[in-house]
PDB file of C-alpha atoms and ligand atoms in Angstrom:
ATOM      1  CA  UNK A   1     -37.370  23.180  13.802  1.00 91.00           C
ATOM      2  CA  UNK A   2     -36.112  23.509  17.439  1.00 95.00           C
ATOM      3  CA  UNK A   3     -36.662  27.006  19.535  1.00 95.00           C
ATOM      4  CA  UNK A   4     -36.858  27.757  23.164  1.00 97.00           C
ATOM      5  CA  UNK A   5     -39.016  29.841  25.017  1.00 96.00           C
ATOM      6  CA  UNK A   6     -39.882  30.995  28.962  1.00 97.00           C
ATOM      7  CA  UNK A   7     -43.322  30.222  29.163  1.00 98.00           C
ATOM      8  CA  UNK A   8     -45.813  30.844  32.029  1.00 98.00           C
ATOM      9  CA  UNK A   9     -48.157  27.725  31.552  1.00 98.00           C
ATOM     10  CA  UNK A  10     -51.847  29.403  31.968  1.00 98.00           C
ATOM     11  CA  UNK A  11     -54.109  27.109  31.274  1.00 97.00           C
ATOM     12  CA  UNK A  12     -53.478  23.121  31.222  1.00 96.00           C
ATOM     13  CA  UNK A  13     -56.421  20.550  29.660  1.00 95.00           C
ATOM     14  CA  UNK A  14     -56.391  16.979  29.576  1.00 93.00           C
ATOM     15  CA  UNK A  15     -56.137  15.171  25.955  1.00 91.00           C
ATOM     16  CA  UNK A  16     -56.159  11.614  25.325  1.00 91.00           C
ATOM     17  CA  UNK A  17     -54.524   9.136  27.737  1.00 90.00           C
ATOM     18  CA  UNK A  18     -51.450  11.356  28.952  1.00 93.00           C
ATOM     19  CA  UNK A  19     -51.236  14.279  26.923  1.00 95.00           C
ATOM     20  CA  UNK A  20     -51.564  18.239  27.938  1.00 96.00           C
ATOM     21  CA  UNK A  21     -52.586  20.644  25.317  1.00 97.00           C
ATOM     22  CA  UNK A  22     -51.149  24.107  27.175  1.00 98.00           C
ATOM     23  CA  UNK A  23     -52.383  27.883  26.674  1.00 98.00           C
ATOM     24  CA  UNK A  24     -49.018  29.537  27.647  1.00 98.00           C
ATOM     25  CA  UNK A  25     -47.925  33.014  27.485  1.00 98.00           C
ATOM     26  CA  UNK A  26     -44.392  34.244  26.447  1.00 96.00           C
ATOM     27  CA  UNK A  27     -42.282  37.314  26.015  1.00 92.00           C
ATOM     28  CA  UNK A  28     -41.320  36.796  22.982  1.00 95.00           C
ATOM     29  CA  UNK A  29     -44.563  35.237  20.876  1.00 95.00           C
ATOM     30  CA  UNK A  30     -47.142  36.345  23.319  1.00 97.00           C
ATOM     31  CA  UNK A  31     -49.697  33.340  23.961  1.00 98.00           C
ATOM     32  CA  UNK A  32     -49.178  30.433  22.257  1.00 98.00           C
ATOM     33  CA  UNK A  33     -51.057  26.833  22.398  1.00 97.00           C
ATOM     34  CA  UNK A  34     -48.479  23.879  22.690  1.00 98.00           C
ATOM     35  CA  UNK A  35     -48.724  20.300  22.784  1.00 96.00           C
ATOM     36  CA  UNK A  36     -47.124  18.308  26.095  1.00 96.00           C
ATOM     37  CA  UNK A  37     -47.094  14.622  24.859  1.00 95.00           C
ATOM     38  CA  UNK A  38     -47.195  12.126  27.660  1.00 93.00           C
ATOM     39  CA  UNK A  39     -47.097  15.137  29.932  1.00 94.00           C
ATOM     40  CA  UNK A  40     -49.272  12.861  32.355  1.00 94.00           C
ATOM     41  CA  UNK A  41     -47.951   9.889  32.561  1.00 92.00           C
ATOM     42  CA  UNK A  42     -45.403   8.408  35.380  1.00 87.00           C
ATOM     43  CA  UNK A  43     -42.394   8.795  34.289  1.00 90.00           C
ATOM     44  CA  UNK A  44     -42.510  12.230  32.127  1.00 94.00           C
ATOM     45  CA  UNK A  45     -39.494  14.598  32.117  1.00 94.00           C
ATOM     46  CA  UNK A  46     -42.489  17.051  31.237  1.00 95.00           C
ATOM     47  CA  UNK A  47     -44.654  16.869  33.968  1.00 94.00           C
ATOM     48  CA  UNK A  48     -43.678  19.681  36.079  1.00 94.00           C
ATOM     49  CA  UNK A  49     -42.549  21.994  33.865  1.00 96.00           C
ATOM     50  CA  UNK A  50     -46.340  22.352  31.798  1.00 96.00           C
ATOM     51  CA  UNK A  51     -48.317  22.090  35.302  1.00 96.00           C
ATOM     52  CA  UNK A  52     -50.934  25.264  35.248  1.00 97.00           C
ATOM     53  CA  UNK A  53     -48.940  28.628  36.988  1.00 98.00           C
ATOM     54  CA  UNK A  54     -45.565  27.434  35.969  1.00 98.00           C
ATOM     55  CA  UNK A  55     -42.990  29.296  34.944  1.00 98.00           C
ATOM     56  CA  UNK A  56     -40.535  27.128  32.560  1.00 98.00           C
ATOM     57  CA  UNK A  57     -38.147  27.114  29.791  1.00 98.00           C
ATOM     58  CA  UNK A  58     -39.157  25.136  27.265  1.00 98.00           C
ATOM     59  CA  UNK A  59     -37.783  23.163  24.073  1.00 97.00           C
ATOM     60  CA  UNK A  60     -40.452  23.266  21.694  1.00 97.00           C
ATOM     61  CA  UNK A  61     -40.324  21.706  17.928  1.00 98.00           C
ATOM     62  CA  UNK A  62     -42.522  23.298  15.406  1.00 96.00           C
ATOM     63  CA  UNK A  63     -44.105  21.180  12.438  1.00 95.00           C
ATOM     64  CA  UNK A  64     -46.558  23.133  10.240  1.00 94.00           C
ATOM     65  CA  UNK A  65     -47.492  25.717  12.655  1.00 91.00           C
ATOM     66  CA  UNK A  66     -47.992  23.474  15.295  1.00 95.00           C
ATOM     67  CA  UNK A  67     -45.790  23.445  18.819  1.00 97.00           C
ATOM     68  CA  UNK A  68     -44.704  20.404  20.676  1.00 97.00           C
ATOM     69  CA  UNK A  69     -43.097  20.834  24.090  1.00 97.00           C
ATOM     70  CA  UNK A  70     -39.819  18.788  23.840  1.00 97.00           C
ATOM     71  CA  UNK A  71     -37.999  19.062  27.559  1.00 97.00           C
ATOM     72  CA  UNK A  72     -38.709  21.677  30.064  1.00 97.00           C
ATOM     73  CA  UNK A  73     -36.599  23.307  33.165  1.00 97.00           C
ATOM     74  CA  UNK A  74     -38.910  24.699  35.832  1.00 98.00           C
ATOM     75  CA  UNK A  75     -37.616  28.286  36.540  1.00 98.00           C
ATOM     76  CA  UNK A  76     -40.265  29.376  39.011  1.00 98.00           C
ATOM     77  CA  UNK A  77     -43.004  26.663  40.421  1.00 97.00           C
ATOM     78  CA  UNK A  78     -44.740  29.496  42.932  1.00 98.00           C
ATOM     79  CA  UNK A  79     -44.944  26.928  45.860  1.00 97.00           C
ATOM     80  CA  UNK A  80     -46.936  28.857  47.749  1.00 98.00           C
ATOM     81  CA  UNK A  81     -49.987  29.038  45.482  1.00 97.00           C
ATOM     82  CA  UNK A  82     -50.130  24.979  45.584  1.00 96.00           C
ATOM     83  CA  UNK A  83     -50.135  25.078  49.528  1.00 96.00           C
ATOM     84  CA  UNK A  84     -53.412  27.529  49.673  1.00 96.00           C
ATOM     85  CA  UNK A  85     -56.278  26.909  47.809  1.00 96.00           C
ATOM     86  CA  UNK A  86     -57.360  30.566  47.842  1.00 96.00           C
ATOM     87  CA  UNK A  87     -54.562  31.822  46.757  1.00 97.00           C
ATOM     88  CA  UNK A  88     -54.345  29.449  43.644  1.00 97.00           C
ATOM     89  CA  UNK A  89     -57.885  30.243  43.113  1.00 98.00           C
ATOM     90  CA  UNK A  90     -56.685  33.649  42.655  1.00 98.00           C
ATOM     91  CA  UNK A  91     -53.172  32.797  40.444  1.00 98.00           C
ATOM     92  CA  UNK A  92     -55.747  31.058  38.302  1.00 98.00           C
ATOM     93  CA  UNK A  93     -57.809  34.374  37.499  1.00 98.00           C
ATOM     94  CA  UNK A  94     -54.951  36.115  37.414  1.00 98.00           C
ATOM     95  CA  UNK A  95     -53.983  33.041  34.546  1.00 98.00           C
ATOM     96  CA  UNK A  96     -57.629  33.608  32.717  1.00 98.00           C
ATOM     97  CA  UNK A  97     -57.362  37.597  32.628  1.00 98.00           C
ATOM     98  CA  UNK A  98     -53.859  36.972  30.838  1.00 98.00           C
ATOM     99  CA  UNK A  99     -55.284  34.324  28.342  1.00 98.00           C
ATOM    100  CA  UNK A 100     -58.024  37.106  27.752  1.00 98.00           C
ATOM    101  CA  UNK A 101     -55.624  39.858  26.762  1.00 98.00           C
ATOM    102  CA  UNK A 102     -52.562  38.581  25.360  1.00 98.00           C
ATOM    103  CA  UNK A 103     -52.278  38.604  21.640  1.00 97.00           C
ATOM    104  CA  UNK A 104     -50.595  36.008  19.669  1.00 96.00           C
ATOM    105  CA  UNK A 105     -47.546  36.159  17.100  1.00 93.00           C
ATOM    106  CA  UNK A 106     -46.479  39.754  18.883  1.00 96.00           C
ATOM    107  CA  UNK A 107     -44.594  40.226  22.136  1.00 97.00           C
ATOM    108  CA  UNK A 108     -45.681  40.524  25.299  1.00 97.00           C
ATOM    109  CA  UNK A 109     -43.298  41.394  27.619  1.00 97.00           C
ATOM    110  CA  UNK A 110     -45.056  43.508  30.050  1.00 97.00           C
ATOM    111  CA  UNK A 111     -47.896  41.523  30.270  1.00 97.00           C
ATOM    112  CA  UNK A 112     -45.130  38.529  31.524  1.00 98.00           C
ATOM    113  CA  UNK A 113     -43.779  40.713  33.710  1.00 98.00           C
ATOM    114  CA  UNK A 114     -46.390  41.838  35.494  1.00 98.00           C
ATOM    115  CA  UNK A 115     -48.333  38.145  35.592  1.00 98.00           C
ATOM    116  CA  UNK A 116     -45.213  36.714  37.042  1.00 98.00           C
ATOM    117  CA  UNK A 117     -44.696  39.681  39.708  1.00 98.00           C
ATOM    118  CA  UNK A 118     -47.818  39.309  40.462  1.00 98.00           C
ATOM    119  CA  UNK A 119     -47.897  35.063  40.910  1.00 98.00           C
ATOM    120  CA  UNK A 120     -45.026  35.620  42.820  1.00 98.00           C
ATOM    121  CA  UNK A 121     -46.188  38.156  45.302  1.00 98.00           C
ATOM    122  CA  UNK A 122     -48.865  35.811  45.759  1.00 98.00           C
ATOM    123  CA  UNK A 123     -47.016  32.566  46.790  1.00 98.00           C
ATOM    124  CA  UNK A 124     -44.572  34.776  48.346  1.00 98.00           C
ATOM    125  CA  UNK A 125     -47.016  36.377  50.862  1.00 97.00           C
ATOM    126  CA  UNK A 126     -46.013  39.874  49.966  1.00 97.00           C
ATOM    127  CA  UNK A 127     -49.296  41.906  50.586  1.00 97.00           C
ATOM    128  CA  UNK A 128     -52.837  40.558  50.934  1.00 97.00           C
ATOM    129  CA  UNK A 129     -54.746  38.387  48.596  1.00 97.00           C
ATOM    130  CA  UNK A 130     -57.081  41.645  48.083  1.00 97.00           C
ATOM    131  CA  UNK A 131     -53.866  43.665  47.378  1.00 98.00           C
ATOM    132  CA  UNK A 132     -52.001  42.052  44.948  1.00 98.00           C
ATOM    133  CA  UNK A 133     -55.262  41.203  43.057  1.00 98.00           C
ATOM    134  CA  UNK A 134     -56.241  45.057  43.127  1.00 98.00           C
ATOM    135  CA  UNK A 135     -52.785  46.397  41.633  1.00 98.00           C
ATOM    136  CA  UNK A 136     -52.976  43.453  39.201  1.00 98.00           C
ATOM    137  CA  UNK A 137     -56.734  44.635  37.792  1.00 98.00           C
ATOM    138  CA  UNK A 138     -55.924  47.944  37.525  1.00 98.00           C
ATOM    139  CA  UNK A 139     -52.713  47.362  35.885  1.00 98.00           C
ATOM    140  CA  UNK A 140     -53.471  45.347  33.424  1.00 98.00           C
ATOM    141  CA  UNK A 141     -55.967  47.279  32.740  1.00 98.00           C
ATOM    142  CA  UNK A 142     -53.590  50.628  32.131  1.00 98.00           C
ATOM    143  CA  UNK A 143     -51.131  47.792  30.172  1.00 98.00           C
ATOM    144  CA  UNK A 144     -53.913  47.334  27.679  1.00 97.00           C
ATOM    145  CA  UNK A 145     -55.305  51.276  27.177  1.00 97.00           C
ATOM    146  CA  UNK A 146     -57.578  51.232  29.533  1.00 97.00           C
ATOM    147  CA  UNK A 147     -56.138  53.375  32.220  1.00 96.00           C
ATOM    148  CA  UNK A 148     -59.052  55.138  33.920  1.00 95.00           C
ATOM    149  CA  UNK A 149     -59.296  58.430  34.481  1.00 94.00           C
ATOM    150  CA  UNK A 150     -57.629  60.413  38.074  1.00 93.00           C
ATOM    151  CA  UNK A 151     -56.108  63.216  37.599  1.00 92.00           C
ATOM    152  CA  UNK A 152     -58.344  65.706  37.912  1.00 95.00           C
ATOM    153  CA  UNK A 153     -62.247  65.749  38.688  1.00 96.00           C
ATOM    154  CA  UNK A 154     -64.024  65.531  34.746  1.00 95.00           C
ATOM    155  CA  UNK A 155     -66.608  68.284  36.184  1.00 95.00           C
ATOM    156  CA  UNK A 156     -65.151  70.814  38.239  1.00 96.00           C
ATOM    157  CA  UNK A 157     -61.414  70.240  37.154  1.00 95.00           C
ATOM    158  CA  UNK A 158     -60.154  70.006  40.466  1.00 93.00           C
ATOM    159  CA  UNK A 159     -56.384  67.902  41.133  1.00 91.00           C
ATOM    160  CA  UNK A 160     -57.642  67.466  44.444  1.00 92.00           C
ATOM    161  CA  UNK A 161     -60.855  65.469  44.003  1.00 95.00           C
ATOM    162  CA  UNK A 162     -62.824  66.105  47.142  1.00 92.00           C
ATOM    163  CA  UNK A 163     -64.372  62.612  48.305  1.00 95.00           C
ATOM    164  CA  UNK A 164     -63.327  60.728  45.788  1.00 97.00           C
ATOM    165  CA  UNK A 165     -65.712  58.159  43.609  1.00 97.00           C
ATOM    166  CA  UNK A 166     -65.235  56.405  41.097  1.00 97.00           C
ATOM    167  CA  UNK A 167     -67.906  55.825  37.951  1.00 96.00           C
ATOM    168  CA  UNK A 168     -67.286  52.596  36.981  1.00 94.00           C
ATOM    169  CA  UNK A 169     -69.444  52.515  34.069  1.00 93.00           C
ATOM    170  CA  UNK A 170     -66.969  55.631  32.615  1.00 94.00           C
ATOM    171  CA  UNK A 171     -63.680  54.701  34.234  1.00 95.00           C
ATOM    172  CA  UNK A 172     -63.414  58.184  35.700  1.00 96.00           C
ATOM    173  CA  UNK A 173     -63.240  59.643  39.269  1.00 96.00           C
ATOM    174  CA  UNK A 174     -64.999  62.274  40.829  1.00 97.00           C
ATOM    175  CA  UNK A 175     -65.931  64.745  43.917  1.00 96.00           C
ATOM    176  CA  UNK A 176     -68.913  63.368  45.807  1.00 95.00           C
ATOM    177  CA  UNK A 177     -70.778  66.681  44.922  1.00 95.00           C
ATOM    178  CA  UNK A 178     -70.117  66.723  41.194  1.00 95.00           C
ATOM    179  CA  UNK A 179     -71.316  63.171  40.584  1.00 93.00           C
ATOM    180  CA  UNK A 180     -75.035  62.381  38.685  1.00 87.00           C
ATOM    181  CA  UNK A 181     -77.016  59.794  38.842  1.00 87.00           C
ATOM    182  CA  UNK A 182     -75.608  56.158  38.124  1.00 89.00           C
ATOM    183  CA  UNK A 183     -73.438  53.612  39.535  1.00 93.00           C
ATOM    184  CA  UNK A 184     -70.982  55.020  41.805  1.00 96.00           C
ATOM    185  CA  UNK A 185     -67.859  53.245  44.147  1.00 97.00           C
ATOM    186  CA  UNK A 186     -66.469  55.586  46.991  1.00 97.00           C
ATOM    187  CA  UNK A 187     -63.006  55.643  47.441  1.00 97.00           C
ATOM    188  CA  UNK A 188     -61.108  57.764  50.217  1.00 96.00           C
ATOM    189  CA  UNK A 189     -57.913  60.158  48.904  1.00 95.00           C
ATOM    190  CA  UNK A 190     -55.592  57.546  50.278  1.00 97.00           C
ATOM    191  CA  UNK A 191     -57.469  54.727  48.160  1.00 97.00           C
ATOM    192  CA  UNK A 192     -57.372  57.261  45.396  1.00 97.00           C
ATOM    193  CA  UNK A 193     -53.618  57.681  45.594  1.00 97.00           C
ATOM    194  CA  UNK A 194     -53.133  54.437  45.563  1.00 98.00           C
ATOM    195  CA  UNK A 195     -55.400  54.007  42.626  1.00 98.00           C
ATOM    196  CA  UNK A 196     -52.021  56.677  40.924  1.00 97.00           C
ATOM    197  CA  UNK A 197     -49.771  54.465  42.712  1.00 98.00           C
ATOM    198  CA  UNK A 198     -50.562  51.302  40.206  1.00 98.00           C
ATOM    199  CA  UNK A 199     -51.069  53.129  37.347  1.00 97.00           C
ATOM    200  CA  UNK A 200     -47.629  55.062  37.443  1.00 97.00           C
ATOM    201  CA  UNK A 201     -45.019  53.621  39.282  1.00 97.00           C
ATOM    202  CA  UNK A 202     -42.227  51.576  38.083  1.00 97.00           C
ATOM    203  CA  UNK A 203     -43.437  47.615  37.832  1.00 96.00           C
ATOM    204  CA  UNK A 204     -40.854  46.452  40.573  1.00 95.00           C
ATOM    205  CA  UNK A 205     -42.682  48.830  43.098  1.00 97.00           C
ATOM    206  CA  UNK A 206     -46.511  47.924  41.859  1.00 98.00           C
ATOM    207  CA  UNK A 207     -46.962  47.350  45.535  1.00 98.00           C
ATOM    208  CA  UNK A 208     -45.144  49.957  47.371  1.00 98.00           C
ATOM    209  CA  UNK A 209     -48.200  51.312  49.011  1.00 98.00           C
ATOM    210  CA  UNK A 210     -50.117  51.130  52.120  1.00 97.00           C
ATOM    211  CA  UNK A 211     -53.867  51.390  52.610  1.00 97.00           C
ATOM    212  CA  UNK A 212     -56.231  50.332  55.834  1.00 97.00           C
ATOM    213  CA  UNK A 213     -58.628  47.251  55.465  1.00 96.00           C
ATOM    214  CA  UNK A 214     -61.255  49.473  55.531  1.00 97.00           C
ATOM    215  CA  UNK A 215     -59.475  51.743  52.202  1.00 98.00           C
ATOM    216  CA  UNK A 216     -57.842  48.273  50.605  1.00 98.00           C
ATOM    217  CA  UNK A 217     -61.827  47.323  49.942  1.00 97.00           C
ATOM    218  CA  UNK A 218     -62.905  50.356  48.814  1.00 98.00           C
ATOM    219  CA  UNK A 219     -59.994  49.982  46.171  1.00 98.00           C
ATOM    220  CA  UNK A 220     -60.724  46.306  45.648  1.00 98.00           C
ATOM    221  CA  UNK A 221     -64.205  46.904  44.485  1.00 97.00           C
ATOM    222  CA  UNK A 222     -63.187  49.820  42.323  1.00 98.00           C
ATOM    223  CA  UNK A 223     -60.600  47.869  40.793  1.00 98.00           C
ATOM    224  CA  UNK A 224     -62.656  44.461  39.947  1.00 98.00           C
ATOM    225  CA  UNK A 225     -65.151  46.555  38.602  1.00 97.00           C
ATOM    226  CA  UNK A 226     -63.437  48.622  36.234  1.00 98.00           C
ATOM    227  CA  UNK A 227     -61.621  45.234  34.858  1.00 98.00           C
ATOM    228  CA  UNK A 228     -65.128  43.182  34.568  1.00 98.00           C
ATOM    229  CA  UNK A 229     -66.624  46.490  32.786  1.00 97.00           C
ATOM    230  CA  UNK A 230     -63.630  46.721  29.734  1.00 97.00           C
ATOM    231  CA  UNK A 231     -63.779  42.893  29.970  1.00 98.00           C
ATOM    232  CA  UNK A 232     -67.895  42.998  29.134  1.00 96.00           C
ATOM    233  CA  UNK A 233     -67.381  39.566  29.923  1.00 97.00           C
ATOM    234  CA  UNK A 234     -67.515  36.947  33.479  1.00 96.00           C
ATOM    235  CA  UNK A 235     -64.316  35.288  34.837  1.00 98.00           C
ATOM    236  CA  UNK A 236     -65.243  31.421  36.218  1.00 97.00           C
ATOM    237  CA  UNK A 237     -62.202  31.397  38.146  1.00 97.00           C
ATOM    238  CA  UNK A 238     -63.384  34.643  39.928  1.00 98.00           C
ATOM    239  CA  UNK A 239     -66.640  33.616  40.815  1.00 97.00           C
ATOM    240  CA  UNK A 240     -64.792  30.464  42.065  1.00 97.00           C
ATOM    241  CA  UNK A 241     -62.357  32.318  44.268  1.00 97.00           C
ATOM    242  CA  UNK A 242     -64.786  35.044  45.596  1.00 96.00           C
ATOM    243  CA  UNK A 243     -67.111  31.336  46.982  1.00 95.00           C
ATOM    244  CA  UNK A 244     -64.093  30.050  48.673  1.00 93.00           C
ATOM    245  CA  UNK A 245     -63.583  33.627  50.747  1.00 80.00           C
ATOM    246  CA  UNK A 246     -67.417  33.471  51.922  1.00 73.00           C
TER     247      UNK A 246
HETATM  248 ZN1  LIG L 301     -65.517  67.833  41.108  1.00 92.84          ZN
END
């Protein structure tokens, strides 16, 4: 049986001579493993279209459970990841924190959205490396229940946290004065509403705000944090990208 799907290819591994077993996440099915036959050799009509951070639609056949790309049209190749190697260092964690939360037989449409925003921002140039990763951490995170907490300060009650910090171990945020003992990230207000920024607006304006260097690391740290502590687990492809920006 023959049915199509826009894929984002996320993870690609060699098999046999010429062949690609794929990880790839779609709207429609969430992730899904698929089989590229001859995806490697010369003269594939495959090839590009099941390369790692690909976007593609692709012709699958199903036999027993089992998925078989067919032909594939390239819809979005994000050029400009290929031509920096930080910045497909990043694509690629952004690639394994998808693989780690998408589920399988049940749609996934925000999760697409916001990986392919995100890949694209990235080749595209359209904020920093530290930027688009930050909005993409926290986001997911909020995508997947675990928004953290910054409305109001969880001692005093204030709106208006004074000084902001951030616990990572609890996911909430706090005035300088009210916080105990424990691991604790600083933030400034303008961090802070940024921090809002990603967790409310509308997906197509995820990056619609503007922080100093100084504030976009503050943010940074708060964000990879919060992701590697609901994650309880290590990314390879982060360690790998945080060695090539030393
Ligand atoms: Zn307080």
């Amino acid at each position: 049986m023959f049915r199509t799907e826009n894929a984002l290819i996320l993870r690609e591994v060699r098999f046999k001579e010429s062949d690609r077993i794929l990880t790839a996440l779609t709207a429609d099915a969430g992730k899904m493993t698929l089989a590229a036959h001859g995806a490697l050799s010369k003269h594939s009509r495959i090839a590009a279209a099941t390369q790692q951070l690909t976007y593609a639609e692709l012709t699958l056949f199903e036999k027993n459970g089992r998925y078989t790309v067919r032909e594939g049209v390239t819809k979005e190749g994000f050029p400009g990841l290929r031509q920096d190697l930080g910045k497909l260092a990043l694509g690629s964690y952004f690639a394994e924190c998808l693989e780690q939360y998408a589920g399988e037989d049940q749609p996934e449409p925000e999760l697409m959205q916001l990986g392919l925003n995100s890949l694209y921002a990235l080749s595209e140039g359209l904020g920093s490396c530290e930027k688009i990763k930050a909005a993409f951490e926290l986001r997911l995170m909020t995508l997947e229940g675990y928004a953290p907490a910054e409305e109001s300060c969880p001692v005093c009650g204030r709106g208006d946290i004074r000084e902001p910090v951030f616990l990572p171990e609890e996911g909430q945020t706090v005035c300088r004065a009210c916080r105990k003992a424990g691991r604790s990230l600083p933030l400034t207000e303008n961090a802070l509403a940024a921090m809002r920024h990603i967790l409310h607006a509308p997906a197509k304006k995820l990056l619609a705000f503007r922080l100093t260097e100084e504030e976009q690391s503050l943010l940074s740290a708060v964000a990879e944090s919060w992701l590697l502590h609901c994650s309880d687990r290590n990314f390879p492809t982060l360690a790998y990208y945080r060695n090539l920006k030393l």
